Coordinates of C-alpha atoms and ligand atoms in Angstrom, one line a residue:
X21 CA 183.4 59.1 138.3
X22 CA 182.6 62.5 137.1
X23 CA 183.7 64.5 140.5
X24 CA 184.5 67.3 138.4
X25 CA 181.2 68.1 138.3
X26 CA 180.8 68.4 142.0
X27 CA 181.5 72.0 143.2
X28 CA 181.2 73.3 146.9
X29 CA 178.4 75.3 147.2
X30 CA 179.7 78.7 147.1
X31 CA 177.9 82.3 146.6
X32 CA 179.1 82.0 143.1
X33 CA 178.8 79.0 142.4
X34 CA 174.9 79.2 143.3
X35 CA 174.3 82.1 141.1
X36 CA 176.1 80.5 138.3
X37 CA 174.2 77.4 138.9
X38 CA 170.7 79.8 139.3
X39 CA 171.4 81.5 136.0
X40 CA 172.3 77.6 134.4
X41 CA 169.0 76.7 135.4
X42 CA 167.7 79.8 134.0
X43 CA 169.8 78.8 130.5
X44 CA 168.0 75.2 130.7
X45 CA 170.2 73.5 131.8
X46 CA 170.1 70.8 134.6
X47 CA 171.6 71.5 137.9
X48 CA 171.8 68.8 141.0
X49 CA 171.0 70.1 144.3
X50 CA 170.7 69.3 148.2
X51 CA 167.9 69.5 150.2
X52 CA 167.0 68.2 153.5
X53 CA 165.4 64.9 152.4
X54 CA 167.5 64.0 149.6
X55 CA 169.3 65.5 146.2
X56 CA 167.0 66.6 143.5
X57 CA 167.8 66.7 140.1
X58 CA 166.7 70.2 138.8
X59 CA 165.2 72.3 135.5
X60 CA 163.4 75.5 135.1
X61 CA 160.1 74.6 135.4
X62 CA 159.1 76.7 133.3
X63 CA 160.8 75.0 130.2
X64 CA 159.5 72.0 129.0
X65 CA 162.7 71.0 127.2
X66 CA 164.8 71.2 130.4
X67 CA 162.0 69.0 132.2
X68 CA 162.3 66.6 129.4
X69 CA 165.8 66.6 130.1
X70 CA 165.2 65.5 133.8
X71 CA 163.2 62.7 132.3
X72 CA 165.9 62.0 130.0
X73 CA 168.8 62.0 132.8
X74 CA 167.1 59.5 135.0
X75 CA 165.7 57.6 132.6
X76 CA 162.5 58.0 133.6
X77 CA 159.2 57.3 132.1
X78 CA 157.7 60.9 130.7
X79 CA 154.6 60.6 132.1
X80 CA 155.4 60.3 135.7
X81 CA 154.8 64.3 137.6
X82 CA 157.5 66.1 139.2
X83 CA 157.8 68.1 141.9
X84 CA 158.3 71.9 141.5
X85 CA 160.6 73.4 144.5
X86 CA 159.8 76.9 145.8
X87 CA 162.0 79.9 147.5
X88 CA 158.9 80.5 149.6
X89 CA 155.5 80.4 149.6
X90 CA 154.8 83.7 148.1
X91 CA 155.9 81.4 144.6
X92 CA 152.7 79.2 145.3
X93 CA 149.9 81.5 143.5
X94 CA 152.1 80.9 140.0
X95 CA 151.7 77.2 140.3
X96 CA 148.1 76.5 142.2
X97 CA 145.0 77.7 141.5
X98 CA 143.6 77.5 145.3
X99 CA 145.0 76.2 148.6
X100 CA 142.4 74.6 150.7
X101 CA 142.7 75.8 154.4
X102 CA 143.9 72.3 154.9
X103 CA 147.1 72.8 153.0
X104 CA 147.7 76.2 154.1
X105 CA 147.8 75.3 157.3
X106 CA 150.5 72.3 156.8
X107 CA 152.3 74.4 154.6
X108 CA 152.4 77.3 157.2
X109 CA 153.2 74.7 159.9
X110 CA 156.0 72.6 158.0
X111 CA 157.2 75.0 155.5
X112 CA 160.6 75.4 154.3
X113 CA 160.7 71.3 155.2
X114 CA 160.1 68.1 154.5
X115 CA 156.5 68.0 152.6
X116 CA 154.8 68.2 149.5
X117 CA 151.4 69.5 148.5
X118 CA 149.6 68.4 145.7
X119 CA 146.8 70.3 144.8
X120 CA 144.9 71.8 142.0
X121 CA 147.5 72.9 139.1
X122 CA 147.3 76.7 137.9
X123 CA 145.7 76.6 134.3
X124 CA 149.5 77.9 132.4
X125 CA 150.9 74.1 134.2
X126 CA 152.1 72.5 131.3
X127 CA 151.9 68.4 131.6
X128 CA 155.4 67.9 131.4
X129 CA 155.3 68.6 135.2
X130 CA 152.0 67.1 136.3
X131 CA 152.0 64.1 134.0
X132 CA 148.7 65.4 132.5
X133 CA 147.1 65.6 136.0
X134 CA 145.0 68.3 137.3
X135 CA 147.5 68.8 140.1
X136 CA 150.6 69.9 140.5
X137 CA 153.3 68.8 143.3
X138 CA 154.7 71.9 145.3
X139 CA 157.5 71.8 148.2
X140 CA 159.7 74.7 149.7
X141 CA 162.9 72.7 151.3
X142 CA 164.9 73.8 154.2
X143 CA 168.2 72.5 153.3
X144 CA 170.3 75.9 152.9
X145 CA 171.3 75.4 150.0
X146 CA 168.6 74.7 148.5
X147 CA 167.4 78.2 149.9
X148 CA 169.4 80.0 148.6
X149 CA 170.1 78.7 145.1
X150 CA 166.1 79.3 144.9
X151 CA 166.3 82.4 145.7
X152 CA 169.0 83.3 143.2
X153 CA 166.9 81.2 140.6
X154 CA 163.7 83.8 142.2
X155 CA 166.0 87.6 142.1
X156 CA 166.8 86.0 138.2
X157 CA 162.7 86.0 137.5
X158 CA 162.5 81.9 137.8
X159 CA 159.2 80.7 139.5
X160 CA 160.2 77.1 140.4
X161 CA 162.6 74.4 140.3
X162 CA 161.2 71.3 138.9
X163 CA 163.1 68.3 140.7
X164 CA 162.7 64.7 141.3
X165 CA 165.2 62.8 143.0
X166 CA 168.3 62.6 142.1
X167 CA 168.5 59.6 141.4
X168 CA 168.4 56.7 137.7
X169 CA 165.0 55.4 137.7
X170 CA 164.6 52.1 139.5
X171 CA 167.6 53.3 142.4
X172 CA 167.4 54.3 145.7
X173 CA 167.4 58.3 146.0
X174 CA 170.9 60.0 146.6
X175 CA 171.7 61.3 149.7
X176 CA 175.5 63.0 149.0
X177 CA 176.8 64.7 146.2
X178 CA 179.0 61.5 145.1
X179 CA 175.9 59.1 145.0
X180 CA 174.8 61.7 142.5
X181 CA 177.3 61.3 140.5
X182 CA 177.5 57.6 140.7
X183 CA 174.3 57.5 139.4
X184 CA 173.8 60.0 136.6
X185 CA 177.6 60.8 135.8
X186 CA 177.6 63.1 132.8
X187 CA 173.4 63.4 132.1
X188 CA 173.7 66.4 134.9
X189 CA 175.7 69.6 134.1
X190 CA 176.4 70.7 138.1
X191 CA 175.8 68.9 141.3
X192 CA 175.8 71.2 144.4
X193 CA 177.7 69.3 147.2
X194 CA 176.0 70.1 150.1
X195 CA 177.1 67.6 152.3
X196 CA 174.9 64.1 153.7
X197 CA 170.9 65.2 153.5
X198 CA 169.7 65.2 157.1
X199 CA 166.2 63.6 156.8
X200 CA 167.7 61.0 154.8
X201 CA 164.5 59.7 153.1
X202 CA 162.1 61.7 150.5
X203 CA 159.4 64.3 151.6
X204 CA 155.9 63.7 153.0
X205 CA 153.4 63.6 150.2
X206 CA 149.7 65.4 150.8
X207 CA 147.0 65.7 148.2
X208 CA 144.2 68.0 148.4
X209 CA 142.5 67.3 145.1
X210 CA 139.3 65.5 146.3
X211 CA 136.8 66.5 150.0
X212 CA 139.7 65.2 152.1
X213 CA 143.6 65.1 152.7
X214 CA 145.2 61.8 151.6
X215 CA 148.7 60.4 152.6
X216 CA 150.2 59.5 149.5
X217 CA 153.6 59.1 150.6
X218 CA 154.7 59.1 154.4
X219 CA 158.4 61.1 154.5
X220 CA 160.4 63.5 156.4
X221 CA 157.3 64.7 158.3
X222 CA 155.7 62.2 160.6
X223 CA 152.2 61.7 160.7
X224 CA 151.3 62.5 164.1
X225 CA 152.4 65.4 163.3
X226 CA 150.3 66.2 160.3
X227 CA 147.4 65.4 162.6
X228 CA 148.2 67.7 165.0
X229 CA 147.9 70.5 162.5
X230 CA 144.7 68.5 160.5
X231 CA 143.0 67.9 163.2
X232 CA 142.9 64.1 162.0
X233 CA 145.1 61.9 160.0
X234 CA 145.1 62.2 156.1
X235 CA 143.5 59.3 154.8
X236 CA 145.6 56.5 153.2
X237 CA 146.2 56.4 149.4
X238 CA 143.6 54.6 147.3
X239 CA 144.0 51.8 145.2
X240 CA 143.3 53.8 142.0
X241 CA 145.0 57.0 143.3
X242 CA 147.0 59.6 140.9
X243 CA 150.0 58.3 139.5
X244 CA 152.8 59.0 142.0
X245 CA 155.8 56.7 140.8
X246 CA 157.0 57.0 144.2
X247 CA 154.3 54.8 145.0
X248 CA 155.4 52.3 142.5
X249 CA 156.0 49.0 144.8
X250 CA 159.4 48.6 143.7
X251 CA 160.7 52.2 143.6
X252 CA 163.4 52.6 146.4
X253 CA 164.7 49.3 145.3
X254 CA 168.5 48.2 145.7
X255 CA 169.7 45.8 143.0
X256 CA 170.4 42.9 144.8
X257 CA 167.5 41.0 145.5
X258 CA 166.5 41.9 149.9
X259 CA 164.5 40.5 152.5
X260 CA 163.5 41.7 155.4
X261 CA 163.5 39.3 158.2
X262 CA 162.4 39.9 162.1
X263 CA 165.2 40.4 164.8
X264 CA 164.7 37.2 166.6
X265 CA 165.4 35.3 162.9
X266 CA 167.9 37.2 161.7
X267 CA 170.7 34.6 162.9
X268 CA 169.3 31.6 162.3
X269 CA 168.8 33.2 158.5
X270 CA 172.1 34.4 157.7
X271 CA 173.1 30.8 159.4
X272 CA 171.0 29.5 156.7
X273 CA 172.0 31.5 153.8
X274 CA 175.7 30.8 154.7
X275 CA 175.4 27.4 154.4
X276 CA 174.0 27.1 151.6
X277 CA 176.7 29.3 149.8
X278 CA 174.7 32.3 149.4
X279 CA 176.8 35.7 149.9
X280 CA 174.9 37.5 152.3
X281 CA 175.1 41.1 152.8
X282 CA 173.2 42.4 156.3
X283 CA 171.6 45.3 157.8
X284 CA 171.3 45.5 160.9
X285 CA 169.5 47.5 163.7
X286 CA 169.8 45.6 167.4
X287 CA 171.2 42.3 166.2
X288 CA 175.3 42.0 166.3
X289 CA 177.3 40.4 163.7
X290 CA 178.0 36.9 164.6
X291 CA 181.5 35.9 165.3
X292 CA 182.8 34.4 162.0
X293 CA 180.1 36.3 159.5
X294 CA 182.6 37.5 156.6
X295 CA 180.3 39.3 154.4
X296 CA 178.9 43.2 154.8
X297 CA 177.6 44.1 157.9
X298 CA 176.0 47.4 157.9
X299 CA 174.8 48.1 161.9
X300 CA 171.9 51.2 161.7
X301 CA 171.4 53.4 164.6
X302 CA 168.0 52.4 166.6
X303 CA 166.3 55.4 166.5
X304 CA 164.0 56.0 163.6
X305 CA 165.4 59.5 162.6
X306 CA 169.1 58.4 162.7
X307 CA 168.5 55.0 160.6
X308 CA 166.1 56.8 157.9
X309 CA 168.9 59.4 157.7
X310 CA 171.6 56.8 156.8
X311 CA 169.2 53.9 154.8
X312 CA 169.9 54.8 151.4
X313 CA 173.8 55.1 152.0
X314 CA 173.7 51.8 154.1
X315 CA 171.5 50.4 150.7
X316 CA 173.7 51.9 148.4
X317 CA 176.7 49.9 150.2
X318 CA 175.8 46.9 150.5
X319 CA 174.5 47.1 146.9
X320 CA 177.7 47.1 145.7
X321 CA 179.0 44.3 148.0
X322 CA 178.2 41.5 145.3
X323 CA 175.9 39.5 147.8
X324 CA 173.5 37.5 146.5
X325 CA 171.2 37.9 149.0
X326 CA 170.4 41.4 151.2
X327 CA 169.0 40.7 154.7
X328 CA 167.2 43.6 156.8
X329 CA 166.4 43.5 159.9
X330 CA 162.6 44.5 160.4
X331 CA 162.0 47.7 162.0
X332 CA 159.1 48.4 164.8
X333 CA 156.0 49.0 164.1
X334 CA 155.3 52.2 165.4
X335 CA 154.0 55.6 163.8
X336 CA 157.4 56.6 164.1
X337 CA 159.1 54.0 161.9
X338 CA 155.9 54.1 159.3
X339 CA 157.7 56.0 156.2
X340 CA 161.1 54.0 156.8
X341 CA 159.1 50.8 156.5
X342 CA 157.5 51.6 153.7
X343 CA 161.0 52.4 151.9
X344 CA 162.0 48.7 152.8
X345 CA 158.9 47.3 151.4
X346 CA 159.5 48.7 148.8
X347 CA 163.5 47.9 149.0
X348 CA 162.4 44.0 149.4
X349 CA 159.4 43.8 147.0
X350 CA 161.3 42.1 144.6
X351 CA 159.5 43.3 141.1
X352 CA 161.8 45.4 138.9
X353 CA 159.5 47.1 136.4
X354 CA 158.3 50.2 136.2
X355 CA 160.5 51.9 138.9
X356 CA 160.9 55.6 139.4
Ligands
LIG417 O1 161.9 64.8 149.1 C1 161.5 64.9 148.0 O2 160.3 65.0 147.7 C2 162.5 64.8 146.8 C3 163.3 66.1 146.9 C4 164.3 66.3 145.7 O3 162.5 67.2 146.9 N1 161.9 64.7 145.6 C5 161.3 63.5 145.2 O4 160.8 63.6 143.9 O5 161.2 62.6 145.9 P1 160.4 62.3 143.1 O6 160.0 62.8 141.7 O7 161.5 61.3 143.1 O8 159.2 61.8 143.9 C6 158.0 62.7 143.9 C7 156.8 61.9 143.9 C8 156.7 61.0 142.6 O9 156.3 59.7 143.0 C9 155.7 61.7 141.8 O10 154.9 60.8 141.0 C10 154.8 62.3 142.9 O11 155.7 62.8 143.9 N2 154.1 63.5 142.4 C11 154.5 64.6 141.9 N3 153.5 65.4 141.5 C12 152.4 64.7 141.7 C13 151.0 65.0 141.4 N4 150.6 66.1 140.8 N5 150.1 64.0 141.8 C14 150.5 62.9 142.4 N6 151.8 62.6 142.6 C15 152.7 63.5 142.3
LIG418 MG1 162.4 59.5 143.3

C-alpha cells in the first residue's frame, strides 16, 4: 500500500524532503527509536496536519526534533543544569527533555502546557534531513510517532505506510530503527527530574549522570499520551503470562478453540502449536528492538487471543515492560 511514497534516503531526496517540510508539508522520517511523523514546527497548520494524519486527539504535545543543541535556546526558556547535563551526556540519542517552553511556543506543540518536549536523534538520517531543514532557516521538526493513534509505533518505512497510507506526503526509508522502542522521557518543570517515560536510554544510566534516579511520574502528571495505559496497544486483545505458564496456557486456549497467537522469549513452540509463533531474542536490547514488528505480526495473524511471555524484572527490561503493559491493558480509548 502506498510504497510509492517510500524513497531511499538520498542527498536529494533529504533536501527535497527539508524544503517539503519547509512548504508545510508532512514528511516521515527515521530515527534511532522509531519513525516520526514530521511538520515545521513552526506552522501550526502543518502540526495540525500531524494531528490530522494520525488521528490524534489535538490536545495531546509533540515533540520537536533538533539538528543540535545549539536549536535549544529557540524552543526553551532555561535548561536546568540537570537537563544540560543529560542532554550533553545522551545527546544526538534516545531522550527527551521537557522543560519550560520559550514564550513564541504556540500550543499546537505543547498542548497548552508550559513545556515543551525537545530531542536531537542520532539516527543518520534524521541528522541530516535536520540539518538541511536547519541550512533552509527551520528551527525544529515537530514529530510524534509515526504511527495511527491507538497502534504500536513504526519501526520500518513500510509499517509507516501501512499505517497512514496517503495522510503523509514522503516517508524516508531508513531501514529497521535500532532502539526499537520510543525515547526516554525527562521533565524538568518542577524542583526535581521526573521519569515520565522509560525508553531508549536506561535508567541506570540517567542516574549516573543525575546523581540519583528521576523520580516516577505522578498520578496527576502533565498530559503525555504516551502515558495513556493503553497506548502501544496491538488490536487483538494480549496477555502476558509468566514462562513457567506459558504451555499449560496456550494448552488451555487451544482447547477451548481459541486462535492463539505467541511471543515468545525462552519458552519453545510446542510440537503440534499451528498458530504464530513469534520467538524474541533474550537480551533486553535485541527484543525491545524487534517488539513492535513481532506485535505488528502477530496482529495481523487473526488470533483471538495474543500470549506474551513475561519479561524479567530487572532495570534493564523496565521500559520494554512497560510497553507490554501497556500492549495487554486491554482498554481501547483514548490511545495515542
Ligand atoms: O522516540 C520518540 O520519542 C519518538 C521519535 C519519533 O522521536 N517520538 C514519540 O513521539 O514517541 P510521541 O508523540 O508518539 O510520544 C511523545 C510523548 C507523548 O506521550 C507526548 O504526550 C509527550 O511525549 N510529550 C511531548 N511534549 C510533552 C510535554 N511538554 N509535556 C509532557 N509530555 C509531553
Ligand atoms: Mg506515539
Amino acid at each position: 500500500m502506498s510504497g510509492e511514497r517510500i524513497v531511499p534516503a538520498t542527498p536529494a531526496a533529504l533536501r527535497a524532503a527539508a524544503r517539503a517540510l519547509l512548504e508545510g508539508r508532512l514528511v516521515a522520517f527515521p530515527t534511532e527509536t522509531v519513525y516520526g511523523l514530521g511538520a515545521n514546527a513552526d506552522d501550526a497548520a502543518a502540526v495540525a496536519r500531524i494531528f490530522a494524519a494520525k488521528r490524534r486527539p489535538a490536545d495531546h504535545p509533540v515533540i520537536v526534533h533538533l539538528a543540535d543543541v545549539s536549536q535549544l535556546a529557540a524552543w526553551a526558556r532555561e535548561v536546568p543544569a540537570g537537563a544540560a547535563a543529560l542532554a550533553d551526556a545522551f545527546w544526538p540519542g534516545p531522550l527527551t527533555l521537557i522543560l519550560p517552553r520559550a514564550a513564541r511556543v504556540t500550543d499546537a506543540i505543547t498542548g497548552g502546557q508550559d513545556s515543551v518536549g525537545l530531542r536531537v536523534p542520532s539516527h543518520p538520517v534524521a541528522r541530516a534531513l535536520l540539518r538541511e531543514f536547519a541550512a533552509l532557516g527551520g528551527r525544529g521538526v515537530a514529530a510524534p510517532s509515526a504511527n495511527r493513534f491507538g497502534h504500536v509505533s513504526p519501526t520500518c518505512a513500510q509499517h509507516v505506510a501501512d499505517d497512514l497510507g496517503a495522510a503523509v506526503d514522503t516517508i524516508l526509508d531508513g531501514g529497521e530503527c535500532a532502539v526499537g522502542i520510543e525515547s526516554t522521557i525527562v521533565a524538568f518543570v518542577g524542583a526535581t527530574p521526573v521519569l515520565l517515560r522509560p525508553g531508549g536510554v536506561a535508567i541506570g544510566d540517567l542516574a549516573r549522570v543525575l546523581g540519583a534516579e528521576p523520580a516516577p511520574a505522578p498520578a496527576d502528571a502533565p498530559r503525555a499520551s504516551g502515558t495513556l495505559a493503553s497506548h502501544y496497544a496491538p488490536r487483538t486483545p494480549a496477555l502476558r503470562v509468566a514462562a513457567t505458564a506459558m504451555r499449560s496456557e496456550v494448552e488451555q486456549l487451544a482447547a477451548r478453540d481459541e486462535r492463539v497467537a505467541v511471543l515468545a522469549r525462552t519458552v519453545a513452540m510446542p510440537a503440534g502449536f499451528d498458530g504464530a509463533w513469534h520467538a524474541a531474542p533474550r537480551d533486553a536490547r535485541g527484543y525491545a528492538q524487534g517488539l513492535y514488528a513481532a506485535l505488528r505480526a502477530l496482529d495481523a495473524a487473526n488470533a483471538d487471543v495474543i500470549v506474551i511471555e513475561d519479561v524479567p524484572e530487572s532495570p534493564e527490561w523496565l521500559a520494554v515492560r512497560d510497553r507490554l503493559a501497556r500492549a495487554t491493558h486491554g482498554v481501547d480509548d483514548d490511545r495515542d
